[in-house]
mmCIF file with all atom_site columns, C-alpha atoms in Angstrom:
data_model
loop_
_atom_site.group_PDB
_atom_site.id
_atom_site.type_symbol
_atom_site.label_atom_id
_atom_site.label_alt_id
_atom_site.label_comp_id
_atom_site.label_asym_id
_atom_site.label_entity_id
_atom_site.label_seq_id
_atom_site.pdbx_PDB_ins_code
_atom_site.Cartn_x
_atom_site.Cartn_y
_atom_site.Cartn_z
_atom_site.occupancy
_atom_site.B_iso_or_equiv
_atom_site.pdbx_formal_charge
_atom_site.auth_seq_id
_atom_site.auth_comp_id
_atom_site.auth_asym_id
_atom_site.auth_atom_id
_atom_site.pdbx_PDB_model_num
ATOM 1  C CA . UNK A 1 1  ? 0.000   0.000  0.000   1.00 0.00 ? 91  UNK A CA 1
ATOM 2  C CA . UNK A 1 2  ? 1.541   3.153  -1.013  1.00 0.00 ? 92  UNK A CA 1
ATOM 3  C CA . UNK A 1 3  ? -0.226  6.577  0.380   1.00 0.00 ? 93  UNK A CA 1
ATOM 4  C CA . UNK A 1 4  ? 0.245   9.540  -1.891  1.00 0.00 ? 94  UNK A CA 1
ATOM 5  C CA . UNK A 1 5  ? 0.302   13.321 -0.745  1.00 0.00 ? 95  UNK A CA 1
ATOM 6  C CA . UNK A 1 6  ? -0.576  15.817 -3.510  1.00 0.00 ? 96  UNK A CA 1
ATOM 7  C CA . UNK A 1 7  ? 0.076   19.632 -2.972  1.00 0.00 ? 97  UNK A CA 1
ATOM 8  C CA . UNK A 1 8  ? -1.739  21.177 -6.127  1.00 0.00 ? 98  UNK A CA 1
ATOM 9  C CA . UNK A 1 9  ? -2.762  24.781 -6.657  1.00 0.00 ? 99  UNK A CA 1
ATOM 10 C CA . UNK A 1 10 ? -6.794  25.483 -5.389  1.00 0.00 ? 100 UNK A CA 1
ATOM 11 C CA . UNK A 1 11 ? -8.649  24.422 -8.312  1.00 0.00 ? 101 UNK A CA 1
ATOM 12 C CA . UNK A 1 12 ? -7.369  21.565 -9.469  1.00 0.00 ? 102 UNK A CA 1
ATOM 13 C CA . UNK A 1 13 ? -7.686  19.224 -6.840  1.00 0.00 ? 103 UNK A CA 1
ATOM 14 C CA . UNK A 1 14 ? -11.116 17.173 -8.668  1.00 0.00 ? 104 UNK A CA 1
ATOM 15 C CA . UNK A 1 15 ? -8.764  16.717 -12.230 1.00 0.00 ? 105 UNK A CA 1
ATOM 16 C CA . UNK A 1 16 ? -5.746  15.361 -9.644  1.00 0.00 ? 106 UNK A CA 1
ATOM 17 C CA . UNK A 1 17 ? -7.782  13.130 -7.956  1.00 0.00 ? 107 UNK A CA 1
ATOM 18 C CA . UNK A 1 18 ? -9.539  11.713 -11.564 1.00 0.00 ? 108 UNK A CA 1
ATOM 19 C CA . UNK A 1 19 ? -6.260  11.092 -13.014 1.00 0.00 ? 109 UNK A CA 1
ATOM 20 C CA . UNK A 1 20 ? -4.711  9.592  -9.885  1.00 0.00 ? 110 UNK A CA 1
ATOM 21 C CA . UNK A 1 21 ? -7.651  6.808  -9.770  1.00 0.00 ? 111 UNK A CA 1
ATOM 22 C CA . UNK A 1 22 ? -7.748  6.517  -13.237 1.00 0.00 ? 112 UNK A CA 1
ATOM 23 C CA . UNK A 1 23 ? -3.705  5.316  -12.726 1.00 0.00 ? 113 UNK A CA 1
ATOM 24 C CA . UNK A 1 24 ? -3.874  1.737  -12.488 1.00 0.00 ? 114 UNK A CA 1
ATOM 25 C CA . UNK A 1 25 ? -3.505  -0.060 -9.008  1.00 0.00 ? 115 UNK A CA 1
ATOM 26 C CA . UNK A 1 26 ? -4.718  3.592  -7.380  1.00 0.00 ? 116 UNK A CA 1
ATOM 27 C CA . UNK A 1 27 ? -7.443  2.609  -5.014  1.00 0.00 ? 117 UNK A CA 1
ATOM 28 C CA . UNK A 1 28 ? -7.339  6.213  -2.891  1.00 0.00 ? 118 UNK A CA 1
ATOM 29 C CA . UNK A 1 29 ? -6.292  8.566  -3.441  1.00 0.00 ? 119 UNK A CA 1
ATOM 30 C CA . UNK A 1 30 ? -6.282  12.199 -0.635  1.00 0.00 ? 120 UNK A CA 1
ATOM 31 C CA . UNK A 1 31 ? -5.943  15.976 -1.055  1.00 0.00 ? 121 UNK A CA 1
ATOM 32 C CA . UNK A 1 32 ? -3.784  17.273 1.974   1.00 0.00 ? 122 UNK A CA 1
ATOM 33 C CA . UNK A 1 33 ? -3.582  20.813 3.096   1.00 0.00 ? 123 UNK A CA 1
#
């Protein structure tokens, strides 16, 4: 299990999180602040 932290500009956190799941073996995938 891998657990990935993503610091992305206000905005774009839905198009992150669509391309992260859409990444093969990404189950979850979490916006941090």
């Amino acid at each position: 299990m891998a657990l990935v932290l993503i610091n992305t500009e206000a905005g774009f956190e839905e198009t992150v999180l669509e391309k992260l799941k859409k990444t093969r073996n990404v189950k979850e995938a979490f916006i941090v602040y």
